């Protein structure tokens, strides 16, 4: 008998694509091998959490299925907890319900591994995942990378209250984990609680680390800015980007890395200058500006150049943006 129309497993959105290809994605061939022909409806009619349990098992096992009938019996009749334990070694609390939030489409192996990693670690990050209504793959993989970081629950709780993007949360967790052996829990909580945006929190955290020794001591009215709080207050006084946010965080990071240093000119016309490291033995004048980023008058720059003439490890370019300034600037 001649059949009209498309096969029930065909996807009308694209030629050659079946519904099982759409749902199972990279596992399509294996799914059709385990549930062939009329049995395929068992895959379609299963709940989202059940189908993702199967996909998690397939992701852990790889592409080769040696005994298809036995695989069919196990995946069809075993409990989801048993299947996940066989795939991952254990089934952490809440994993089955979390799989149900993935929706209808199969995910990649890294996503199933990430979910298992976060939930197995437990704690506030696992609870955070349970509160999600749906999962973004990148968010879950990023959160998994932070699940093993040694950060106290108080700090994690303070960070999660900021409701930031997941990637920013994980980056801050990593910074905090580096600072935790040196700084007290209360300091880290305060740094987190007193910042509204990720960059502000990062600046607060960087403020805990002392500045290295300046490349040269005070020269005439040119005074090194030797603490994070001094730099922040100078930014506020001058009304520039160093008063907070991303630029302050970047400035603090570059100073503490030994790549940059800030000085203040306390003459009749106050100025803020930054010097960038040039190789291992020298520094160049990179930026100079007055209040509200006003341009430095030529006569004042000449005065500063004259004062720096006695400092052999500092070069001040006078012919515009030269080679060294271009190479050493960020």
PDB file of C-alpha atoms in Angstrom:
ATOM      1  CA  UNK A   1       0.000   0.000   0.000  1.00  0.00           C
ATOM      2  CA  UNK A   2       1.310   3.436  -0.897  1.00  0.00           C
ATOM      3  CA  UNK A   3       1.998   5.658   2.146  1.00  0.00           C
ATOM      4  CA  UNK A   4       1.265   9.372   2.101  1.00  0.00           C
ATOM      5  CA  UNK A   5       3.003  11.985   4.266  1.00  0.00           C
ATOM      6  CA  UNK A   6       6.103  11.787   6.402  1.00  0.00           C
ATOM      7  CA  UNK A   7       7.226   9.087   8.768  1.00  0.00           C
ATOM      8  CA  UNK A   8       6.136   9.799  12.387  1.00  0.00           C
ATOM      9  CA  UNK A   9       9.796   9.974  13.372  1.00  0.00           C
ATOM     10  CA  UNK A  10      10.627  12.670  10.799  1.00  0.00           C
ATOM     11  CA  UNK A  11      11.299  16.227  11.912  1.00  0.00           C
ATOM     12  CA  UNK A  12       9.361  18.653   9.716  1.00  0.00           C
ATOM     13  CA  UNK A  13      11.875  21.432  10.436  1.00  0.00           C
ATOM     14  CA  UNK A  14      14.658  19.998   8.292  1.00  0.00           C
ATOM     15  CA  UNK A  15      15.166  17.360   5.605  1.00  0.00           C
ATOM     16  CA  UNK A  16      16.816  14.144   6.748  1.00  0.00           C
ATOM     17  CA  UNK A  17      16.447  14.989  10.433  1.00  0.00           C
ATOM     18  CA  UNK A  18      14.266  12.738  12.553  1.00  0.00           C
ATOM     19  CA  UNK A  19      12.681  13.506  15.891  1.00  0.00           C
ATOM     20  CA  UNK A  20      15.092  11.132  17.602  1.00  0.00           C
ATOM     21  CA  UNK A  21      18.001  13.034  16.007  1.00  0.00           C
ATOM     22  CA  UNK A  22      16.562  16.235  17.420  1.00  0.00           C
ATOM     23  CA  UNK A  23      16.046  14.886  20.943  1.00  0.00           C
ATOM     24  CA  UNK A  24      18.970  12.489  21.325  1.00  0.00           C
ATOM     25  CA  UNK A  25      21.512  14.542  19.362  1.00  0.00           C
ATOM     26  CA  UNK A  26      24.945  12.863  19.634  1.00  0.00           C
ATOM     27  CA  UNK A  27      23.316   9.722  21.100  1.00  0.00           C
ATOM     28  CA  UNK A  28      20.809   9.276  18.264  1.00  0.00           C
ATOM     29  CA  UNK A  29      22.436   6.171  16.746  1.00  0.00           C
ATOM     30  CA  UNK A  30      22.767   4.465  20.137  1.00  0.00           C
ATOM     31  CA  UNK A  31      19.185   5.268  21.109  1.00  0.00           C
ATOM     32  CA  UNK A  32      17.872   3.773  17.866  1.00  0.00           C
ATOM     33  CA  UNK A  33      20.061   0.719  18.439  1.00  0.00           C
ATOM     34  CA  UNK A  34      18.744   0.145  21.971  1.00  0.00           C
ATOM     35  CA  UNK A  35      15.114   0.977  21.172  1.00  0.00           C
ATOM     36  CA  UNK A  36      14.716  -0.028  17.498  1.00  0.00           C
ATOM     37  CA  UNK A  37      11.581   0.287  15.387  1.00  0.00           C
ATOM     38  CA  UNK A  38       8.371   0.060  17.457  1.00  0.00           C
ATOM     39  CA  UNK A  39      10.294   0.214  20.740  1.00  0.00           C
ATOM     40  CA  UNK A  40      11.409   3.768  19.969  1.00  0.00           C
ATOM     41  CA  UNK A  41       8.120   5.044  21.384  1.00  0.00           C
ATOM     42  CA  UNK A  42       9.366   3.933  24.828  1.00  0.00           C
ATOM     43  CA  UNK A  43      12.141   6.498  24.501  1.00  0.00           C
ATOM     44  CA  UNK A  44       9.758   9.234  23.329  1.00  0.00           C
ATOM     45  CA  UNK A  45       7.188   8.612  26.057  1.00  0.00           C
ATOM     46  CA  UNK A  46       9.690   8.530  28.930  1.00  0.00           C
ATOM     47  CA  UNK A  47       9.908  11.553  31.250  1.00  0.00           C
ATOM     48  CA  UNK A  48      12.665  14.111  30.739  1.00  0.00           C
ATOM     49  CA  UNK A  49      14.486  12.955  33.887  1.00  0.00           C
ATOM     50  CA  UNK A  50      14.368   9.327  32.718  1.00  0.00           C
ATOM     51  CA  UNK A  51      15.677  10.110  29.242  1.00  0.00           C
ATOM     52  CA  UNK A  52      18.479  12.233  30.678  1.00  0.00           C
ATOM     53  CA  UNK A  53      19.320   9.362  33.028  1.00  0.00           C
ATOM     54  CA  UNK A  54      19.832   7.211  29.942  1.00  0.00           C
ATOM     55  CA  UNK A  55      21.907   9.894  28.230  1.00  0.00           C
ATOM     56  CA  UNK A  56      24.077  10.320  31.326  1.00  0.00           C
ATOM     57  CA  UNK A  57      24.692   6.565  31.315  1.00  0.00           C
ATOM     58  CA  UNK A  58      25.554   6.608  27.596  1.00  0.00           C
ATOM     59  CA  UNK A  59      27.885   9.565  28.134  1.00  0.00           C
ATOM     60  CA  UNK A  60      29.767   7.647  30.818  1.00  0.00           C
ATOM     61  CA  UNK A  61      29.930   4.411  28.815  1.00  0.00           C
ATOM     62  CA  UNK A  62      31.063   5.808  25.480  1.00  0.00           C
ATOM     63  CA  UNK A  63      29.883   4.856  22.028  1.00  0.00           C
ATOM     64  CA  UNK A  64      30.391   1.089  22.103  1.00  0.00           C
ATOM     65  CA  UNK A  65      27.479  -1.057  23.311  1.00  0.00           C
ATOM     66  CA  UNK A  66      28.554  -4.692  23.384  1.00  0.00           C
ATOM     67  CA  UNK A  67      25.293  -6.343  24.441  1.00  0.00           C
ATOM     68  CA  UNK A  68      22.317  -4.424  23.067  1.00  0.00           C
ATOM     69  CA  UNK A  69      19.558  -6.711  24.505  1.00  0.00           C
ATOM     70  CA  UNK A  70      21.081  -6.581  27.985  1.00  0.00           C
ATOM     71  CA  UNK A  71      21.513  -2.795  27.719  1.00  0.00           C
ATOM     72  CA  UNK A  72      17.857  -2.469  26.727  1.00  0.00           C
ATOM     73  CA  UNK A  73      16.715  -4.543  29.717  1.00  0.00           C
ATOM     74  CA  UNK A  74      18.914  -2.621  32.153  1.00  0.00           C
ATOM     75  CA  UNK A  75      18.005   0.874  30.947  1.00  0.00           C
ATOM     76  CA  UNK A  76      14.309   0.041  30.586  1.00  0.00           C
ATOM     77  CA  UNK A  77      13.673  -1.749  33.872  1.00  0.00           C
ATOM     78  CA  UNK A  78      16.368  -0.601  36.353  1.00  0.00           C
ATOM     79  CA  UNK A  79      15.608   2.303  38.677  1.00  0.00           C
ATOM     80  CA  UNK A  80      17.084   5.673  37.708  1.00  0.00           C
ATOM     81  CA  UNK A  81      19.210   5.763  40.859  1.00  0.00           C
ATOM     82  CA  UNK A  82      20.687   2.371  39.945  1.00  0.00           C
ATOM     83  CA  UNK A  83      21.442   3.511  36.382  1.00  0.00           C
ATOM     84  CA  UNK A  84      23.154   6.699  37.570  1.00  0.00           C
ATOM     85  CA  UNK A  85      25.156   4.801  40.171  1.00  0.00           C
ATOM     86  CA  UNK A  86      26.316   2.403  37.461  1.00  0.00           C
ATOM     87  CA  UNK A  87      27.289   5.350  35.248  1.00  0.00           C
ATOM     88  CA  UNK A  88      28.832   7.760  37.776  1.00  0.00           C
ATOM     89  CA  UNK A  89      29.744   5.648  40.794  1.00  0.00           C
ATOM     90  CA  UNK A  90      27.008   7.173  42.945  1.00  0.00           C
ATOM     91  CA  UNK A  91      23.751   9.106  42.662  1.00  0.00           C
ATOM     92  CA  UNK A  92      23.968  12.272  44.792  1.00  0.00           C
ATOM     93  CA  UNK A  93      20.770  13.616  46.384  1.00  0.00           C
ATOM     94  CA  UNK A  94      18.592  15.549  43.986  1.00  0.00           C
ATOM     95  CA  UNK A  95      20.303  14.451  40.780  1.00  0.00           C
ATOM     96  CA  UNK A  96      17.274  12.728  39.287  1.00  0.00           C
ATOM     97  CA  UNK A  97      15.023  15.753  39.828  1.00  0.00           C
ATOM     98  CA  UNK A  98      17.784  18.046  38.538  1.00  0.00           C
ATOM     99  CA  UNK A  99      18.010  16.016  35.326  1.00  0.00           C
ATOM    100  CA  UNK A 100      14.320  16.687  34.787  1.00  0.00           C
ATOM    101  CA  UNK A 101      15.090  20.423  34.528  1.00  0.00           C
ATOM    102  CA  UNK A 102      17.276  19.859  31.459  1.00  0.00           C
ATOM    103  CA  UNK A 103      14.249  19.816  29.199  1.00  0.00           C
ATOM    104  CA  UNK A 104      13.725  17.439  26.260  1.00  0.00           C
ATOM    105  CA  UNK A 105      17.103  17.593  24.519  1.00  0.00           C
ATOM    106  CA  UNK A 106      20.190  15.500  25.320  1.00  0.00           C
ATOM    107  CA  UNK A 107      23.238  17.331  26.676  1.00  0.00           C
ATOM    108  CA  UNK A 108      26.925  16.684  26.116  1.00  0.00           C
ATOM    109  CA  UNK A 109      28.997  14.489  28.408  1.00  0.00           C
ATOM    110  CA  UNK A 110      30.670  17.505  30.059  1.00  0.00           C
ATOM    111  CA  UNK A 111      27.284  18.805  31.234  1.00  0.00           C
ATOM    112  CA  UNK A 112      26.236  15.522  32.867  1.00  0.00           C
ATOM    113  CA  UNK A 113      29.659  15.235  34.485  1.00  0.00           C
ATOM    114  CA  UNK A 114      29.386  18.829  35.744  1.00  0.00           C
ATOM    115  CA  UNK A 115      25.973  18.246  37.306  1.00  0.00           C
ATOM    116  CA  UNK A 116      27.218  15.123  39.077  1.00  0.00           C
ATOM    117  CA  UNK A 117      30.333  16.963  40.277  1.00  0.00           C
ATOM    118  CA  UNK A 118      28.430  19.894  41.777  1.00  0.00           C
ATOM    119  CA  UNK A 119      25.787  17.747  43.470  1.00  0.00           C
ATOM    120  CA  UNK A 120      28.370  15.265  44.783  1.00  0.00           C
ATOM    121  CA  UNK A 121      30.303  18.126  46.405  1.00  0.00           C
ATOM    122  CA  UNK A 122      27.155  19.157  48.271  1.00  0.00           C
ATOM    123  CA  UNK A 123      27.016  22.384  50.237  1.00  0.00           C
ATOM    124  CA  UNK A 124      25.688  25.745  49.139  1.00  0.00           C
ATOM    125  CA  UNK A 125      26.605  25.392  45.467  1.00  0.00           C
ATOM    126  CA  UNK A 126      24.626  22.160  45.229  1.00  0.00           C
ATOM    127  CA  UNK A 127      21.701  23.870  46.936  1.00  0.00           C
ATOM    128  CA  UNK A 128      22.094  26.747  44.485  1.00  0.00           C
ATOM    129  CA  UNK A 129      21.731  24.306  41.580  1.00  0.00           C
ATOM    130  CA  UNK A 130      18.616  22.782  43.134  1.00  0.00           C
ATOM    131  CA  UNK A 131      17.058  26.255  43.190  1.00  0.00           C
ATOM    132  CA  UNK A 132      17.600  26.814  39.473  1.00  0.00           C
ATOM    133  CA  UNK A 133      14.433  26.410  37.426  1.00  0.00           C
ATOM    134  CA  UNK A 134      16.479  25.478  34.350  1.00  0.00           C
ATOM    135  CA  UNK A 135      20.137  24.927  33.526  1.00  0.00           C
ATOM    136  CA  UNK A 136      22.432  26.650  31.093  1.00  0.00           C
ATOM    137  CA  UNK A 137      25.198  24.275  29.985  1.00  0.00           C
ATOM    138  CA  UNK A 138      27.982  26.846  30.328  1.00  0.00           C
ATOM    139  CA  UNK A 139      26.746  27.947  33.750  1.00  0.00           C
ATOM    140  CA  UNK A 140      26.717  24.395  35.045  1.00  0.00           C
ATOM    141  CA  UNK A 141      30.178  23.557  33.706  1.00  0.00           C
ATOM    142  CA  UNK A 142      31.547  26.792  35.179  1.00  0.00           C
ATOM    143  CA  UNK A 143      29.969  26.111  38.572  1.00  0.00           C
ATOM    144  CA  UNK A 144      31.467  22.626  38.614  1.00  0.00           C
ATOM    145  CA  UNK A 145      34.949  24.117  38.322  1.00  0.00           C
ATOM    146  CA  UNK A 146      34.307  26.041  41.527  1.00  0.00           C
ATOM    147  CA  UNK A 147      32.698  23.234  43.516  1.00  0.00           C
ATOM    148  CA  UNK A 148      35.994  21.941  44.916  1.00  0.00           C
ATOM    149  CA  UNK A 149      37.519  25.310  45.836  1.00  0.00           C
ATOM    150  CA  UNK A 150      38.330  25.680  49.566  1.00  0.00           C
ATOM    151  CA  UNK A 151      35.988  28.573  50.384  1.00  0.00           C
ATOM    152  CA  UNK A 152      33.991  28.754  53.613  1.00  0.00           C
ATOM    153  CA  UNK A 153      30.206  28.515  53.574  1.00  0.00           C
ATOM    154  CA  UNK A 154      29.861  32.039  54.981  1.00  0.00           C
ATOM    155  CA  UNK A 155      31.801  33.525  52.083  1.00  0.00           C
ATOM    156  CA  UNK A 156      29.959  31.421  49.493  1.00  0.00           C
ATOM    157  CA  UNK A 157      26.621  32.484  50.998  1.00  0.00           C
ATOM    158  CA  UNK A 158      27.605  36.161  50.862  1.00  0.00           C
ATOM    159  CA  UNK A 159      28.711  35.765  47.251  1.00  0.00           C
ATOM    160  CA  UNK A 160      25.532  33.988  46.127  1.00  0.00           C
ATOM    161  CA  UNK A 161      23.423  36.753  47.643  1.00  0.00           C
ATOM    162  CA  UNK A 162      24.907  39.137  45.065  1.00  0.00           C
ATOM    163  CA  UNK A 163      23.061  37.169  42.321  1.00  0.00           C
ATOM    164  CA  UNK A 164      25.825  37.634  39.760  1.00  0.00           C
ATOM    165  CA  UNK A 165      26.443  35.746  36.507  1.00  0.00           C
ATOM    166  CA  UNK A 166      27.759  32.248  37.216  1.00  0.00           C
ATOM    167  CA  UNK A 167      31.112  32.765  35.501  1.00  0.00           C
ATOM    168  CA  UNK A 168      31.783  35.886  37.589  1.00  0.00           C
ATOM    169  CA  UNK A 169      30.816  33.995  40.749  1.00  0.00           C
ATOM    170  CA  UNK A 170      33.273  31.195  39.972  1.00  0.00           C
ATOM    171  CA  UNK A 171      36.087  33.631  39.151  1.00  0.00           C
ATOM    172  CA  UNK A 172      35.564  35.400  42.476  1.00  0.00           C
ATOM    173  CA  UNK A 173      35.476  32.054  44.292  1.00  0.00           C
ATOM    174  CA  UNK A 174      38.871  31.251  42.791  1.00  0.00           C
ATOM    175  CA  UNK A 175      40.335  34.611  43.891  1.00  0.00           C
ATOM    176  CA  UNK A 176      38.881  34.137  47.381  1.00  0.00           C
ATOM    177  CA  UNK A 177      40.342  30.628  47.601  1.00  0.00           C
ATOM    178  CA  UNK A 178      43.798  32.097  46.886  1.00  0.00           C
ATOM    179  CA  UNK A 179      43.360  34.742  49.596  1.00  0.00           C
ATOM    180  CA  UNK A 180      41.742  32.528  52.228  1.00  0.00           C
ATOM    181  CA  UNK A 181      45.008  31.090  53.653  1.00  0.00           C
ATOM    182  CA  UNK A 182      46.227  34.622  54.434  1.00  0.00           C
ATOM    183  CA  UNK A 183      43.115  36.638  55.250  1.00  0.00           C
ATOM    184  CA  UNK A 184      40.395  35.945  57.797  1.00  0.00           C
ATOM    185  CA  UNK A 185      36.913  34.770  56.902  1.00  0.00           C
ATOM    186  CA  UNK A 186      35.355  37.973  58.223  1.00  0.00           C
ATOM    187  CA  UNK A 187      37.510  40.114  55.924  1.00  0.00           C
ATOM    188  CA  UNK A 188      36.513  38.066  52.901  1.00  0.00           C
ATOM    189  CA  UNK A 189      32.821  38.223  53.820  1.00  0.00           C
ATOM    190  CA  UNK A 190      33.034  42.012  54.180  1.00  0.00           C
ATOM    191  CA  UNK A 191      34.765  42.382  50.809  1.00  0.00           C
ATOM    192  CA  UNK A 192      31.953  40.396  49.214  1.00  0.00           C
ATOM    193  CA  UNK A 193      29.080  42.032  51.077  1.00  0.00           C
ATOM    194  CA  UNK A 194      30.306  45.584  50.400  1.00  0.00           C
ATOM    195  CA  UNK A 195      30.395  45.204  46.613  1.00  0.00           C
ATOM    196  CA  UNK A 196      27.339  45.343  44.384  1.00  0.00           C
ATOM    197  CA  UNK A 197      28.993  44.291  41.113  1.00  0.00           C
ATOM    198  CA  UNK A 198      31.669  41.635  40.411  1.00  0.00           C
ATOM    199  CA  UNK A 199      34.328  44.250  39.586  1.00  0.00           C
ATOM    200  CA  UNK A 200      33.682  46.094  42.846  1.00  0.00           C
ATOM    201  CA  UNK A 201      34.009  42.865  44.848  1.00  0.00           C
ATOM    202  CA  UNK A 202      37.202  42.029  42.962  1.00  0.00           C
ATOM    203  CA  UNK A 203      38.630  45.464  43.785  1.00  0.00           C
ATOM    204  CA  UNK A 204      37.739  44.938  47.456  1.00  0.00           C
ATOM    205  CA  UNK A 205      39.511  41.576  47.450  1.00  0.00           C
ATOM    206  CA  UNK A 206      42.617  42.945  45.725  1.00  0.00           C
ATOM    207  CA  UNK A 207      42.678  45.735  48.322  1.00  0.00           C
ATOM    208  CA  UNK A 208      43.592  43.151  50.965  1.00  0.00           C
ATOM    209  CA  UNK A 209      46.989  42.506  49.373  1.00  0.00           C
ATOM    210  CA  UNK A 210      49.803  44.998  50.124  1.00  0.00           C
ATOM    211  CA  UNK A 211      51.496  46.890  47.320  1.00  0.00           C
ATOM    212  CA  UNK A 212      55.101  45.999  46.464  1.00  0.00           C
ATOM    213  CA  UNK A 213      57.860  48.523  47.019  1.00  0.00           C
ATOM    214  CA  UNK A 214      57.658  51.440  44.553  1.00  0.00           C
ATOM    215  CA  UNK A 215      60.177  51.519  41.682  1.00  0.00           C
ATOM    216  CA  UNK A 216      61.594  54.769  43.109  1.00  0.00           C
ATOM    217  CA  UNK A 217      61.017  56.851  46.213  1.00  0.00           C
ATOM    218  CA  UNK A 218      59.598  60.369  46.408  1.00  0.00           C
ATOM    219  CA  UNK A 219      61.158  62.814  43.945  1.00  0.00           C
ATOM    220  CA  UNK A 220      60.345  66.459  44.654  1.00  0.00           C
ATOM    221  CA  UNK A 221      56.539  66.617  44.689  1.00  0.00           C
ATOM    222  CA  UNK A 222      56.171  63.205  43.022  1.00  0.00           C
ATOM    223  CA  UNK A 223      54.966  60.791  45.719  1.00  0.00           C
ATOM    224  CA  UNK A 224      54.298  57.033  45.285  1.00  0.00           C
ATOM    225  CA  UNK A 225      50.805  55.740  46.063  1.00  0.00           C
ATOM    226  CA  UNK A 226      51.599  52.750  48.230  1.00  0.00           C
ATOM    227  CA  UNK A 227      48.222  51.340  49.301  1.00  0.00           C
ATOM    228  CA  UNK A 228      44.976  50.365  47.638  1.00  0.00           C
ATOM    229  CA  UNK A 229      43.028  52.793  49.803  1.00  0.00           C
ATOM    230  CA  UNK A 230      45.294  55.675  48.768  1.00  0.00           C
ATOM    231  CA  UNK A 231      44.697  54.818  45.110  1.00  0.00           C
ATOM    232  CA  UNK A 232      40.943  54.584  45.602  1.00  0.00           C
ATOM    233  CA  UNK A 233      40.800  57.942  47.433  1.00  0.00           C
ATOM    234  CA  UNK A 234      42.957  59.569  44.760  1.00  0.00           C
ATOM    235  CA  UNK A 235      40.550  58.285  42.111  1.00  0.00           C
ATOM    236  CA  UNK A 236      37.628  59.783  44.025  1.00  0.00           C
ATOM    237  CA  UNK A 237      39.421  63.097  44.503  1.00  0.00           C
ATOM    238  CA  UNK A 238      40.430  63.311  40.839  1.00  0.00           C
ATOM    239  CA  UNK A 239      37.002  62.109  39.676  1.00  0.00           C
ATOM    240  CA  UNK A 240      38.421  59.447  37.369  1.00  0.00           C
ATOM    241  CA  UNK A 241      37.844  55.749  36.743  1.00  0.00           C
ATOM    242  CA  UNK A 242      40.105  54.644  39.618  1.00  0.00           C
ATOM    243  CA  UNK A 243      37.454  55.475  42.181  1.00  0.00           C
ATOM    244  CA  UNK A 244      35.991  51.960  41.782  1.00  0.00           C
ATOM    245  CA  UNK A 245      34.826  49.204  39.461  1.00  0.00           C
ATOM    246  CA  UNK A 246      36.733  47.418  36.719  1.00  0.00           C
ATOM    247  CA  UNK A 247      39.471  50.016  36.243  1.00  0.00           C
ATOM    248  CA  UNK A 248      40.319  50.055  39.939  1.00  0.00           C
ATOM    249  CA  UNK A 249      40.375  46.250  40.043  1.00  0.00           C
ATOM    250  CA  UNK A 250      42.658  46.173  36.995  1.00  0.00           C
ATOM    251  CA  UNK A 251      44.921  48.848  38.469  1.00  0.00           C
ATOM    252  CA  UNK A 252      45.261  47.013  41.797  1.00  0.00           C
ATOM    253  CA  UNK A 253      45.977  43.735  40.021  1.00  0.00           C
ATOM    254  CA  UNK A 254      48.650  45.261  37.787  1.00  0.00           C
ATOM    255  CA  UNK A 255      50.345  47.023  40.722  1.00  0.00           C
ATOM    256  CA  UNK A 256      50.407  43.861  42.824  1.00  0.00           C
ATOM    257  CA  UNK A 257      51.780  41.931  39.835  1.00  0.00           C
ATOM    258  CA  UNK A 258      54.655  44.393  39.622  1.00  0.00           C
ATOM    259  CA  UNK A 259      53.664  45.651  36.162  1.00  0.00           C
ATOM    260  CA  UNK A 260      52.446  49.125  37.055  1.00  0.00           C
ATOM    261  CA  UNK A 261      52.799  51.784  39.732  1.00  0.00           C
ATOM    262  CA  UNK A 262      50.987  55.041  40.434  1.00  0.00           C
ATOM    263  CA  UNK A 263      52.386  58.335  41.660  1.00  0.00           C
ATOM    264  CA  UNK A 264      50.784  61.608  42.642  1.00  0.00           C
ATOM    265  CA  UNK A 265      52.265  65.006  41.839  1.00  0.00           C
ATOM    266  CA  UNK A 266      51.453  67.261  44.793  1.00  0.00           C
ATOM    267  CA  UNK A 267      52.466  70.549  43.188  1.00  0.00           C
ATOM    268  CA  UNK A 268      50.324  73.613  42.513  1.00  0.00           C
ATOM    269  CA  UNK A 269      48.574  71.606  39.813  1.00  0.00           C
ATOM    270  CA  UNK A 270      47.997  68.081  41.183  1.00  0.00           C
ATOM    271  CA  UNK A 271      48.415  65.199  38.743  1.00  0.00           C
ATOM    272  CA  UNK A 272      48.167  61.446  38.684  1.00  0.00           C
ATOM    273  CA  UNK A 273      50.857  59.493  36.855  1.00  0.00           C
ATOM    274  CA  UNK A 274      51.228  55.793  36.123  1.00  0.00           C
ATOM    275  CA  UNK A 275      54.472  54.032  35.233  1.00  0.00           C
ATOM    276  CA  UNK A 276      54.658  50.681  33.431  1.00  0.00           C
ATOM    277  CA  UNK A 277      57.436  48.154  33.861  1.00  0.00           C
ATOM    278  CA  UNK A 278      59.744  47.882  30.867  1.00  0.00           C
ATOM    279  CA  UNK A 279      61.667  44.627  31.088  1.00  0.00           C
ATOM    280  CA  UNK A 280      63.257  43.696  34.391  1.00  0.00           C
ATOM    281  CA  UNK A 281      65.171  46.889  35.171  1.00  0.00           C
ATOM    282  CA  UNK A 282      63.233  49.900  33.952  1.00  0.00           C
ATOM    283  CA  UNK A 283      59.950  51.812  33.950  1.00  0.00           C
ATOM    284  CA  UNK A 284      58.328  54.198  31.500  1.00  0.00           C
ATOM    285  CA  UNK A 285      55.824  56.968  32.096  1.00  0.00           C
ATOM    286  CA  UNK A 286      52.610  55.599  30.597  1.00  0.00           C
ATOM    287  CA  UNK A 287      49.808  57.953  31.635  1.00  0.00           C
ATOM    288  CA  UNK A 288      49.527  61.399  33.156  1.00  0.00           C
ATOM    289  CA  UNK A 289      46.406  63.396  33.820  1.00  0.00           C
ATOM    290  CA  UNK A 290      44.965  66.071  36.037  1.00  0.00           C
ATOM    291  CA  UNK A 291      41.628  66.132  37.876  1.00  0.00           C
ATOM    292  CA  UNK A 292      38.787  64.708  35.755  1.00  0.00           C
ATOM    293  CA  UNK A 293      41.379  63.428  33.275  1.00  0.00           C
ATOM    294  CA  UNK A 294      42.453  66.949  32.291  1.00  0.00           C
ATOM    295  CA  UNK A 295      45.481  67.170  30.020  1.00  0.00           C
ATOM    296  CA  UNK A 296      48.813  67.950  31.687  1.00  0.00           C
ATOM    297  CA  UNK A 297      50.175  71.350  30.562  1.00  0.00           C
ATOM    298  CA  UNK A 298      53.484  71.226  28.695  1.00  0.00           C
ATOM    299  CA  UNK A 299      55.314  73.336  31.262  1.00  0.00           C
ATOM    300  CA  UNK A 300      54.214  71.012  34.090  1.00  0.00           C
ATOM    301  CA  UNK A 301      55.332  67.959  32.131  1.00  0.00           C
ATOM    302  CA  UNK A 302      58.719  69.619  31.596  1.00  0.00           C
ATOM    303  CA  UNK A 303      58.941  70.163  35.345  1.00  0.00           C
ATOM    304  CA  UNK A 304      58.209  66.476  36.027  1.00  0.00           C
ATOM    305  CA  UNK A 305      60.714  65.361  33.390  1.00  0.00           C
ATOM    306  CA  UNK A 306      63.346  67.528  35.050  1.00  0.00           C
ATOM    307  CA  UNK A 307      62.582  65.974  38.436  1.00  0.00           C
ATOM    308  CA  UNK A 308      62.830  62.448  36.999  1.00  0.00           C
ATOM    309  CA  UNK A 309      66.145  63.120  35.279  1.00  0.00           C
ATOM    310  CA  UNK A 310      67.929  61.929  38.432  1.00  0.00           C
ATOM    311  CA  UNK A 311      66.117  58.546  38.306  1.00  0.00           C
ATOM    312  CA  UNK A 312      68.060  56.345  35.852  1.00  0.00           C
ATOM    313  CA  UNK A 313      65.540  53.487  35.693  1.00  0.00           C
ATOM    314  CA  UNK A 314      62.710  55.721  34.400  1.00  0.00           C
ATOM    315  CA  UNK A 315      62.198  56.856  30.800  1.00  0.00           C
ATOM    316  CA  UNK A 316      59.798  59.646  29.818  1.00  0.00           C
ATOM    317  CA  UNK A 317      58.953  59.756  26.120  1.00  0.00           C
ATOM    318  CA  UNK A 318      58.559  63.225  24.676  1.00  0.00           C
ATOM    319  CA  UNK A 319      57.785  62.471  21.045  1.00  0.00           C
ATOM    320  CA  UNK A 320      54.317  61.000  21.372  1.00  0.00           C
ATOM    321  CA  UNK A 321      53.533  57.321  21.670  1.00  0.00           C
ATOM    322  CA  UNK A 322      56.898  55.698  21.088  1.00  0.00           C
ATOM    323  CA  UNK A 323      57.950  52.080  20.770  1.00  0.00           C
ATOM    324  CA  UNK A 324      58.462  51.455  24.500  1.00  0.00           C
ATOM    325  CA  UNK A 325      55.205  53.072  25.495  1.00  0.00           C
ATOM    326  CA  UNK A 326      53.328  51.039  22.902  1.00  0.00           C
ATOM    327  CA  UNK A 327      54.968  47.779  24.023  1.00  0.00           C
ATOM    328  CA  UNK A 328      54.574  48.305  27.760  1.00  0.00           C
ATOM    329  CA  UNK A 329      51.101  49.832  27.853  1.00  0.00           C
ATOM    330  CA  UNK A 330      48.228  47.424  28.541  1.00  0.00           C
TER     331      UNK A 330
END
